[in-house]
Coordinates of C-alpha atoms in Angstrom, one line a residue:
M1 CA -42.7 4.1 -7.1
D2 CA -41.3 5.7 -3.9
C3 CA -37.6 4.9 -3.9
T4 CA -37.3 5.7 -0.2
D5 CA -39.7 2.9 0.5
A6 CA -37.5 0.5 -1.5
V7 CA -34.5 1.4 0.7
Y8 CA -36.3 0.4 3.9
S9 CA -38.7 -2.3 2.7
E10 CA -38.0 -6.0 3.1
D11 CA -39.8 -6.5 -0.2
Y12 CA -36.8 -5.1 -2.1
Y13 CA -33.3 -6.5 -2.6
D14 CA -30.3 -4.1 -2.3
L15 CA -27.6 -4.9 -4.9
I16 CA -24.3 -3.3 -5.6
V17 CA -24.0 -2.4 -9.3
E18 CA -20.7 -1.7 -11.0
Y19 CA -21.2 0.7 -13.8
G20 CA -19.7 -0.7 -17.0
G21 CA -19.6 -4.0 -15.2
R22 CA -22.1 -6.8 -14.9
P23 CA -25.3 -6.2 -12.9
G24 CA -26.4 -9.8 -13.7
A25 CA -29.4 -10.7 -15.7
L26 CA -31.5 -8.0 -14.1
E27 CA -32.7 -4.9 -15.9
L28 CA -31.5 -1.6 -14.4
S29 CA -33.4 -0.8 -11.2
P30 CA -35.9 2.0 -11.3
C31 CA -34.3 3.2 -8.0
V32 CA -30.5 3.7 -7.9
Q33 CA -28.4 5.5 -5.3
D34 CA -25.2 6.6 -6.9
V35 CA -22.0 6.2 -4.8
N36 CA -19.4 7.3 -7.3
N37 CA -18.7 7.0 -11.0
Q38 CA -17.9 3.3 -10.5
Y39 CA -20.6 2.0 -8.2
G40 CA -24.3 2.5 -7.5
I41 CA -26.9 0.7 -5.4
G42 CA -29.9 -0.7 -7.1
Y43 CA -33.1 -1.6 -5.4
W44 CA -35.2 -4.4 -7.0
E45 CA -38.6 -5.6 -5.9
R46 CA -38.2 -9.2 -4.8
Q47 CA -41.5 -10.6 -6.1
G48 CA -40.8 -12.7 -9.2
L49 CA -37.0 -12.6 -8.9
P50 CA -34.8 -15.7 -8.6
P51 CA -33.9 -17.1 -5.2
F52 CA -31.3 -15.1 -3.3
T53 CA -28.1 -17.0 -4.0
I54 CA -24.5 -16.2 -5.0
R55 CA -25.2 -17.9 -8.3
N56 CA -28.2 -15.8 -9.2
Y57 CA -26.8 -12.4 -8.2
T58 CA -22.9 -12.7 -8.1
Y59 CA -20.8 -12.5 -5.0
T60 CA -19.8 -8.8 -5.5
A61 CA -23.4 -7.6 -6.0
I62 CA -24.6 -8.9 -2.7
P63 CA -23.9 -6.4 0.1
K64 CA -21.7 -7.9 2.8
V65 CA -22.7 -7.3 6.4
F66 CA -20.3 -5.4 8.8
T67 CA -20.2 -5.0 12.6
L68 CA -18.4 -2.9 15.2
M69 CA -14.8 -3.6 16.1
D70 CA -15.2 -3.3 19.8
E71 CA -15.1 -5.5 22.7
G72 CA -4.4 7.2 29.6
A73 CA -4.3 6.5 25.6
M74 CA -3.4 10.1 24.4
E75 CA -0.3 10.2 26.5
A76 CA 0.9 6.8 25.2
S77 CA 0.6 8.1 21.6
N78 CA 2.3 11.4 22.5
I79 CA -0.7 13.3 21.2
L80 CA -1.0 15.6 24.2
Q81 CA 2.6 16.7 23.7
I82 CA 1.6 17.9 20.2
Q83 CA -1.5 19.7 21.5
N84 CA 0.5 21.5 24.2
Q85 CA 3.7 22.2 22.2
P86 CA 3.8 26.0 22.1
T87 CA 4.8 26.6 18.5
L88 CA 2.5 23.9 17.1
G89 CA -0.5 24.0 19.4
L90 CA -2.4 21.7 17.2
R91 CA -6.1 20.8 18.1
G92 CA -7.5 19.8 14.7
Q93 CA -9.0 23.2 13.9
G94 CA -10.2 23.5 10.3
V95 CA -10.3 19.7 9.8
L96 CA -13.5 17.6 9.3
L97 CA -13.5 14.2 11.1
G98 CA -16.0 11.9 9.5
F99 CA -17.5 8.8 11.2
I100 CA -19.7 6.0 9.9
D101 CA -21.1 4.4 13.0
T102 CA -24.0 4.0 15.4
G103 CA -24.7 7.8 15.6
I104 CA -23.7 10.4 18.1
D105 CA -25.1 11.8 21.3
Y106 CA -25.0 15.4 20.2
Q107 CA -26.2 16.6 23.6
N108 CA -23.0 15.4 25.3
P109 CA -20.7 18.4 26.3
V110 CA -17.7 16.7 24.8
F111 CA -19.0 17.7 21.3
Q112 CA -19.7 21.3 22.3
N113 CA -17.7 24.6 22.3
S114 CA -17.3 26.5 25.5
D115 CA -20.4 28.6 24.6
G116 CA -22.5 25.5 24.3
T117 CA -22.8 25.5 20.5
T118 CA -22.1 22.2 18.7
R119 CA -18.9 21.2 17.0
I120 CA -20.9 18.8 14.8
A121 CA -21.1 20.0 11.3
A122 CA -23.7 17.5 10.2
I123 CA -25.4 14.2 11.0
W124 CA -26.9 11.9 8.4
D125 CA -29.2 9.5 10.2
Q126 CA -29.9 6.8 7.7
S127 CA -32.4 5.2 10.0
L128 CA -34.8 8.1 10.1
R129 CA -37.3 8.6 7.3
E130 CA -39.3 11.6 8.5
G131 CA -36.9 14.4 7.5
S132 CA -35.0 15.5 4.4
P133 CA -32.2 13.3 3.1
P134 CA -28.9 14.9 2.0
L135 CA -28.6 16.4 -1.5
G136 CA -28.1 13.6 -4.0
F137 CA -29.3 10.8 -1.6
I138 CA -32.7 9.1 -1.5
Y139 CA -33.0 8.1 2.1
G140 CA -32.4 9.1 5.7
T141 CA -32.5 12.5 7.4
E142 CA -29.8 15.1 7.5
Y143 CA -29.3 17.6 10.3
R144 CA -26.8 20.5 10.0
K145 CA -25.0 22.5 12.7
E146 CA -27.6 25.3 12.7
Q147 CA -30.5 22.8 13.5
I148 CA -28.4 21.1 16.2
D149 CA -27.6 24.5 17.8
E150 CA -31.3 25.4 17.8
A151 CA -32.1 22.0 19.4
L152 CA -29.6 22.5 22.1
K153 CA -31.4 25.6 23.3
L154 CA -34.6 23.6 23.9
E155 CA -35.6 21.8 27.1
N156 CA -36.1 18.7 25.0
P157 CA -33.6 18.9 22.0
L158 CA -34.9 15.6 20.6
R159 CA -38.2 17.3 19.6
L160 CA -36.3 19.2 16.9
V161 CA -33.4 16.9 16.2
P162 CA -34.6 13.3 17.1
T163 CA -31.4 11.4 16.1
Q164 CA -29.9 9.3 18.9
D165 CA -27.1 6.9 19.5
T166 CA -28.7 4.1 21.5
N167 CA -25.7 1.9 21.2
G168 CA -23.0 4.4 22.4
H169 CA -20.3 3.1 20.1
G170 CA -20.3 6.1 17.7
T171 CA -20.4 8.5 20.6
Y172 CA -17.4 6.8 22.2
V173 CA -15.3 6.7 18.9
A174 CA -16.1 10.3 18.1
S175 CA -15.1 11.4 21.6
L176 CA -11.7 9.7 21.4
A177 CA -11.0 11.3 18.1
A178 CA -12.4 14.8 18.7
G179 CA -13.8 15.1 22.2
T180 CA -13.6 18.4 24.1
P181 CA -11.3 18.1 27.1
S182 CA -12.9 17.3 30.4
G183 CA -10.5 18.0 33.3
E184 CA -13.0 16.5 35.8
N185 CA -12.7 13.1 34.0
S186 CA -9.0 13.4 33.0
F187 CA -10.2 13.1 29.4
A188 CA -9.3 14.8 26.1
G189 CA -9.9 13.8 22.5
A190 CA -7.0 13.8 20.1
A191 CA -8.3 16.7 17.9
P192 CA -10.7 18.6 20.3
Y193 CA -11.2 21.6 17.9
A194 CA -12.0 19.5 14.8
Q195 CA -15.4 19.6 13.2
I196 CA -17.4 16.4 13.4
A197 CA -19.6 14.7 10.8
M198 CA -21.5 11.5 11.7
V199 CA -23.3 9.0 9.5
K200 CA -25.6 6.9 11.6
L201 CA -25.9 3.6 9.8
K202 CA -29.3 1.9 9.6
Q203 CA -29.5 -1.8 10.6
A204 CA -29.1 -4.4 7.9
K205 CA -32.3 -5.8 6.3
Q206 CA -33.7 -9.0 7.6
Y207 CA -33.2 -11.0 4.3
L208 CA -29.4 -10.3 4.5
R209 CA -29.4 -11.2 8.2
D210 CA -31.2 -14.5 7.3
F211 CA -28.9 -15.2 4.4
F212 CA -25.7 -14.8 6.5
F213 CA -27.2 -16.3 9.7
I214 CA -26.6 -13.2 11.8
R215 CA -27.7 -13.4 15.4
E216 CA -30.7 -11.4 16.2
E217 CA -29.2 -8.9 18.6
A218 CA -26.0 -8.2 16.7
A219 CA -25.3 -4.7 15.4
A220 CA -25.2 -5.4 11.7
F221 CA -24.7 -2.9 8.8
Q222 CA -24.8 -3.2 5.0
E223 CA -21.9 -2.6 2.8
N224 CA -23.9 -0.4 0.5
D225 CA -24.9 1.9 3.3
I226 CA -21.3 2.3 4.4
M227 CA -20.3 3.1 0.8
A228 CA -23.1 5.8 0.7
G229 CA -21.9 7.2 4.0
I230 CA -18.3 7.6 2.6
A231 CA -19.7 9.4 -0.5
Y232 CA -21.8 11.7 1.7
L233 CA -18.8 12.7 3.9
D234 CA -16.7 13.4 0.9
Q235 CA -19.4 15.6 -0.6
L236 CA -19.8 17.4 2.7
A237 CA -16.1 18.1 3.0
Y238 CA -16.1 19.6 -0.5
E239 CA -19.1 21.8 0.4
L240 CA -17.4 23.0 3.6
E241 CA -14.0 23.3 1.9
M242 CA -12.3 21.3 4.6
P243 CA -9.8 18.5 4.7
L244 CA -11.5 15.2 5.6
V245 CA -10.3 12.3 7.8
L246 CA -12.5 9.2 7.5
C247 CA -12.7 6.9 10.6
I248 CA -14.0 3.4 9.7
T249 CA -14.6 1.2 12.7
A250 CA -16.8 -1.5 11.1
G251 CA -15.4 -4.8 9.7
T252 CA -16.3 -8.2 8.4
N253 CA -14.7 -11.5 7.3
W254 CA -16.8 -11.8 4.1
G255 CA -14.5 -10.9 1.2
S256 CA -11.1 -11.8 -0.2
H257 CA -9.0 -9.9 2.4
G258 CA -7.1 -8.4 -0.5
G259 CA -8.6 -4.9 -0.6
V260 CA -10.6 -5.5 -3.8
S261 CA -14.2 -5.3 -2.5
P262 CA -16.6 -2.6 -3.7
L263 CA -16.2 -0.8 -0.3
S264 CA -12.4 -1.0 -0.6
S265 CA -12.6 0.5 -4.1
V266 CA -14.7 3.4 -2.9
L267 CA -12.3 4.0 0.0
D268 CA -9.2 4.0 -2.2
S269 CA -10.9 6.4 -4.7
I270 CA -11.6 8.9 -1.9
V271 CA -8.4 8.6 0.1
S272 CA -6.3 9.0 -3.1
K273 CA -7.7 12.5 -3.5
R274 CA -6.0 15.6 -2.2
M275 CA -7.0 16.7 1.3
R276 CA -8.4 13.3 2.2
E277 CA -7.2 10.5 4.5
G278 CA -8.8 7.4 6.0
A279 CA -8.1 5.2 9.0
I280 CA -9.6 1.7 9.3
A281 CA -9.7 -0.6 12.3
A282 CA -7.8 -3.9 11.9
G283 CA -10.5 -5.8 13.7
N284 CA -10.4 -8.1 16.7
E285 CA -10.2 -11.5 15.0
A286 CA -6.6 -12.7 15.6
N287 CA -7.5 -14.9 18.5
K288 CA -10.9 -16.1 17.4
Q289 CA -9.8 -19.1 15.2
H290 CA -11.7 -17.9 12.2
H291 CA -8.9 -18.1 9.6
F292 CA -7.4 -21.2 8.0
Y293 CA -4.3 -21.2 5.7
G294 CA -3.9 -24.1 3.4
K295 CA -1.3 -25.2 0.8
L296 CA -1.3 -28.2 -1.5
E297 CA 1.9 -29.4 -3.2
A298 CA 0.5 -31.2 -6.2
N299 CA -2.6 -31.9 -8.3
G300 CA -4.7 -34.5 -6.6
D301 CA -3.5 -33.6 -3.1
T302 CA -6.2 -32.9 -0.4
V303 CA -6.2 -31.2 3.0
D304 CA -8.9 -31.6 5.7
V305 CA -10.2 -28.4 7.2
N306 CA -12.1 -29.3 10.4
V307 CA -14.7 -26.9 11.7
N308 CA -16.1 -27.2 15.2
V309 CA -19.8 -26.3 15.5
G310 CA -21.3 -25.8 18.9
E311 CA -24.9 -26.4 20.1
Q312 CA -27.9 -24.7 18.6
V313 CA -26.1 -22.8 15.8
S314 CA -28.8 -21.8 13.3
G315 CA -26.2 -21.6 10.5
F316 CA -23.0 -20.2 9.3
T317 CA -21.1 -19.4 6.1
L318 CA -17.6 -20.4 5.1
E319 CA -15.5 -18.9 2.3
L320 CA -12.5 -20.3 0.4
W321 CA -10.5 -17.7 -1.5
S322 CA -7.7 -18.3 -3.9
S323 CA -6.0 -16.9 -7.0
I324 CA -7.8 -17.6 -10.3
S325 CA -4.7 -19.5 -11.4
E326 CA -5.7 -22.3 -9.0
I327 CA -8.6 -24.8 -9.4
F328 CA -9.8 -26.3 -6.1
T329 CA -13.0 -28.1 -5.3
V330 CA -14.4 -29.1 -1.9
E331 CA -16.0 -32.2 -0.4
I332 CA -18.0 -31.9 2.8
I333 CA -18.2 -34.6 5.4
S334 CA -20.6 -34.4 8.3
P335 CA -19.9 -35.4 12.0
T336 CA -21.5 -38.8 11.3
G337 CA -19.5 -39.4 8.2
E338 CA -22.1 -38.6 5.6
R339 CA -20.5 -37.1 2.5
M340 CA -21.4 -34.4 0.0
A341 CA -19.4 -35.2 -3.2
P342 CA -16.9 -32.7 -4.5
L343 CA -18.3 -29.9 -6.7
G344 CA -17.7 -30.8 -10.3
L345 CA -15.5 -28.6 -12.4
H346 CA -18.3 -27.3 -14.6
I347 CA -20.9 -27.1 -11.8
F348 CA -21.1 -23.7 -10.1
S349 CA -23.8 -24.4 -7.6
Q350 CA -24.8 -27.5 -5.6
E351 CA -27.2 -28.1 -2.7
F352 CA -27.1 -31.2 -0.5
I353 CA -29.3 -32.3 2.4
F354 CA -27.4 -34.4 5.1
L355 CA -30.0 -36.9 6.1
F356 CA -28.8 -37.8 9.6
E357 CA -27.9 -34.2 10.5
D358 CA -31.0 -32.5 8.9
T359 CA -28.5 -30.0 7.6
K360 CA -28.7 -28.2 4.2
V361 CA -25.3 -27.2 2.7
T362 CA -25.1 -25.0 -0.4
V363 CA -21.7 -24.7 -2.3
E364 CA -21.3 -22.0 -4.9
K365 CA -18.2 -21.0 -7.0
N366 CA -17.9 -17.4 -8.1
I367 CA -15.2 -15.2 -9.5
S368 CA -15.0 -11.9 -7.7
F369 CA -15.7 -9.3 -10.4
A370 CA -14.2 -6.5 -8.5
S371 CA -10.9 -7.9 -9.5
N372 CA -9.7 -10.5 -11.9
D373 CA -7.2 -11.9 -9.4
Y374 CA -9.4 -13.8 -6.9
Q375 CA -12.1 -16.5 -6.8
V376 CA -14.3 -17.7 -4.0
I377 CA -16.0 -20.9 -3.1
F378 CA -18.9 -19.9 -0.9
M379 CA -20.4 -22.5 1.5
R380 CA -23.6 -22.0 3.5
F381 CA -24.5 -24.4 6.3
E382 CA -28.2 -24.3 7.4
K383 CA -29.1 -25.9 10.7
P384 CA -25.7 -27.6 11.2
S385 CA -25.6 -30.4 13.8
Q386 CA -23.2 -30.1 16.6
G387 CA -19.7 -31.6 16.1
I388 CA -16.7 -31.6 13.8
W389 CA -17.5 -30.8 10.1
N390 CA -14.8 -31.7 7.7
V391 CA -14.3 -29.6 4.5
R392 CA -11.9 -31.6 2.4
V393 CA -10.2 -29.3 -0.2
H394 CA -9.0 -31.0 -3.4
G395 CA -6.3 -29.6 -5.6
V396 CA -7.5 -30.1 -9.1
D397 CA -5.1 -27.9 -11.2
I398 CA -2.8 -25.9 -9.0
L399 CA 0.1 -23.6 -9.6
H400 CA 1.0 -22.5 -6.1
G401 CA -1.6 -24.5 -4.2
V402 CA -2.3 -21.7 -1.7
F403 CA -5.8 -21.0 -0.4
D404 CA -7.3 -19.2 2.6
M405 CA -10.6 -19.8 4.4
W406 CA -12.6 -17.5 6.7
L407 CA -15.5 -17.9 9.1
P408 CA -17.7 -14.9 10.0
V409 CA -16.5 -12.5 12.7
Q410 CA -17.4 -13.5 16.2
E411 CA -19.9 -10.7 16.8
L412 CA -22.2 -11.9 14.0
L413 CA -22.2 -15.6 14.7
D414 CA -25.1 -17.0 16.8
G415 CA -23.0 -19.7 18.4
E416 CA -19.6 -21.3 18.6
V417 CA -18.0 -22.0 15.2
Y418 CA -14.2 -22.2 14.7
F419 CA -11.4 -24.0 12.9
I420 CA -9.7 -26.7 14.9
R421 CA -6.3 -25.9 13.2
S422 CA -6.6 -22.1 12.7
N423 CA -4.0 -19.5 11.6
P424 CA -3.9 -16.1 13.4
D425 CA -2.3 -14.3 10.5
M426 CA -4.3 -12.5 7.7
T427 CA -7.0 -11.8 10.3
I428 CA -7.4 -8.1 9.5
T429 CA -11.1 -7.6 8.8
V430 CA -12.4 -6.1 5.6
P431 CA -12.0 -3.2 4.7
G432 CA -8.8 -3.0 6.7
N433 CA -7.0 -4.7 3.9
T434 CA -7.6 -1.6 1.6
L435 CA -4.3 -0.3 0.2
F436 CA -4.3 3.5 0.6
P437 CA -5.9 4.2 4.0
I438 CA -4.1 3.7 7.3
T439 CA -4.9 0.4 8.9
V440 CA -4.6 0.5 12.7
G441 CA -4.1 -2.4 15.0
G442 CA -4.2 -2.3 18.8
Y443 CA -1.9 -2.7 21.8
D444 CA -2.1 -2.4 25.6
A445 CA -0.6 1.0 26.5
R446 CA -0.4 -0.1 30.2
N447 CA 2.5 -2.5 29.5
N448 CA 3.2 -2.1 25.7
S449 CA 2.0 -5.6 24.9
V450 CA 0.1 -6.4 21.8
Y451 CA -3.7 -6.7 22.1
L452 CA -4.1 -10.4 21.5
D453 CA -7.3 -10.1 19.4
S454 CA -5.9 -7.3 17.2
G455 CA -6.2 -8.3 13.5
R456 CA -2.8 -9.5 12.1
G457 CA -1.4 -9.0 8.6
Y458 CA -0.6 -9.3 6.0
T459 CA -3.2 -9.0 3.3
I460 CA -3.8 -12.0 1.0
N461 CA -1.7 -10.3 -1.7
G462 CA 1.2 -9.5 0.6
N463 CA 0.6 -5.8 1.3
I464 CA 1.9 -4.6 4.7
K465 CA -1.0 -4.3 7.1
P466 CA -1.5 -3.1 9.8
D467 CA 0.4 0.1 9.1
I468 CA 0.7 1.0 12.8
V469 CA -0.9 0.2 16.2
A470 CA -2.4 2.5 18.8
P471 CA -3.9 1.9 22.3
A472 CA -6.9 -0.4 22.3
V473 CA -7.2 -1.9 25.8
E474 CA -9.4 -0.3 28.5
V475 CA -9.4 3.1 26.8
I476 CA -11.6 5.8 28.4
G477 CA -14.1 7.7 26.2
A478 CA -17.6 9.3 26.3
G479 CA -20.5 7.0 27.0
L480 CA -24.2 7.6 27.0
R481 CA -26.0 9.9 29.4
N482 CA -23.0 12.1 29.8
R483 CA -21.0 9.4 31.5
F484 CA -17.5 8.1 30.6
T485 CA -16.7 4.5 29.9
T486 CA -13.9 2.2 28.9
R487 CA -13.9 -0.1 26.0
T488 CA -11.4 -2.5 24.4
G489 CA -10.9 -3.1 20.7
T490 CA -9.4 -1.6 17.6
S491 CA -12.3 0.8 17.3
A492 CA -10.5 2.7 20.0
S493 CA -7.1 2.6 18.3
V494 CA -8.4 3.8 15.0
A495 CA -10.3 6.6 16.6
I496 CA -7.2 7.9 18.4
T497 CA -5.2 7.6 15.1
S498 CA -7.9 9.5 13.2
G499 CA -7.5 12.3 15.6
A500 CA -3.8 12.2 15.2
V501 CA -4.2 12.4 11.4
A502 CA -6.4 15.5 11.8
L503 CA -3.6 17.2 13.7
I504 CA -1.2 16.5 10.9
M505 CA -3.7 17.8 8.4
E506 CA -4.2 21.0 10.4
W507 CA -0.4 21.6 10.4
A508 CA 0.1 20.7 6.8
I509 CA -3.1 22.1 5.1
V510 CA -4.9 24.5 7.4
K511 CA -1.7 26.2 8.6
G512 CA -0.1 26.0 5.2
N513 CA 3.1 24.2 6.1
Y514 CA 2.6 21.4 3.4
P515 CA -0.5 22.3 1.5
R516 CA -0.1 19.6 -1.2
I517 CA 0.3 16.8 1.3
T518 CA -1.1 13.4 0.2
S519 CA -2.5 10.4 2.0
G520 CA 0.7 8.6 1.2
D521 CA 2.7 11.4 2.8
I522 CA 0.6 11.3 6.0
K523 CA 1.0 7.5 6.2
S524 CA 4.8 7.9 5.8
I525 CA 4.9 10.6 8.5
L526 CA 3.2 8.3 11.0
I527 CA 5.4 5.3 10.0
R528 CA 8.6 7.4 10.3
G529 CA 7.8 8.4 13.9
A530 CA 6.3 5.0 15.0
A531 CA 7.9 3.7 18.2
R532 CA 9.7 0.4 17.7
D533 CA 11.3 -2.1 20.1
G534 CA 14.8 -3.2 19.4
Q535 CA 14.1 -6.9 19.8
R536 CA 11.6 -7.0 16.9
L537 CA 11.9 -6.8 13.2
Y538 CA 9.6 -4.3 11.5
P539 CA 7.3 -4.3 9.7
N540 CA 5.6 -7.4 11.2
R541 CA 2.2 -8.9 11.2
E542 CA 1.2 -7.8 14.7
W543 CA 2.7 -4.3 15.1
G544 CA 3.0 -3.1 11.5
Y545 CA 5.7 -0.4 11.6
G546 CA 5.3 0.2 15.3
R547 CA 3.3 2.1 17.9
L548 CA 1.7 5.5 17.1
D549 CA 4.0 8.3 18.4
L550 CA 2.8 11.6 17.0
Y551 CA 5.5 13.7 18.7
A552 CA 8.2 11.5 17.2
S553 CA 6.5 11.9 13.8
F554 CA 6.7 15.7 14.0
G555 CA 10.3 15.3 15.2
A556 CA 11.2 13.3 12.1
L557 CA 9.7 16.1 10.0
R558 CA 11.8 18.7 11.8
S559 CA 15.0 16.8 11.2
K560 CA 14.4 16.7 7.4

């Protein structure tokens, strides 16, 4: 069989396989895309397989779906001072900035040298099938610097290198991190001499969009494709013998928010290596009413979790996460008072049709095999009627009685769905809860106020996130058709921070001042120099350790 066809075909399921773990009852797929020595992606022909449910395939194996964290920044972060400081003069030279996004407009001058050649080392377009994939990968098309430079000499560069960024998000993010200065537009990227590598993600398959009720026009990307993109960028950096900064702007609410997903595991394994660092957007979910925090005091106690569902919502999912030391069950009550009985202790999957609402609800219990610490109750509402749905949580055998519930991120919902009594904390999107990378929240540099939608910490297991914040409101960057635009969201703040990290790597590794620097060292440098207001205690859930201030970070190094 042609494994490339399996990657793109709706006739195949994509499943994340943990080597040495449990791929379920399925035989090993004839098509496997290796990610690292822990994970691979298997592609199975759907015909004859069991229905696509958590129960049949396990929660961890099903790729979650991610979207973009989007809705004078360099001066606020004191990056220009570092660029212009005579003895430092850092511009990111010799460092590779890696992006996993919507692609890049390689024809834009902000990604070119003064002689018109490109600063893009490589583009892996996962959506294009016509060309050659990267070495070790079974899909997509790779374009290297030499091909891009040849294309830029042509009247129509797309004839030779047809990859495009039709969304503009990837172009914008890459320009903030590594854009060539444009005096005409008062613009400069944080690391304008850095090399750029872009993974253009393909859109999620329809069966996953249907399973998670993702609205038709949403930008939606599969977890396994992001994992493969990370592996590719790491491989490319080894080949080019360059330090690598990963910039991750995609996020989701599916997962434990404890940094234990397959994607988080892959990120931690890369970032823990020498000459590697990663920065992840905290997401824009703090003000969306998509998190509920619950606590029961004793066995037999209950708490009602009310979910408001607007008009014409095709469906939504809801997850309850807790420690495996707790035993909870859920009872679902419709807006008209019809009840779905609590899931029995020894029943792991149950389906119920609400007669008056014509709504089908599936409830499934599953232990997250990526870690032995968490378990999930996964609820899927198909064609929910408008009104207040009540999820009554029962404490059966509890130790601490704590649980958290999340609704999908706003950008993926096809209507209005939110908790009546929500909690804005622990709203950092996955994989921003990952331990080793730098998680970046957002603030408004115009008045030093917090960006209200910026994901708030901490993680479900108490780790301090976000680490820092950077400008996220009305930040100017490159748009499509060689224009400049402004966007708001933590995609902007993480792009700026990624460029700042590239400057630290240039100073430490390329210039030989601290060649054995680790990702932990880099995070400490940023935290040490972070700007903090005297009236707040740090770290905190909104600001982490404070505002990005690269000049102060280098000043702290000098004083040691």
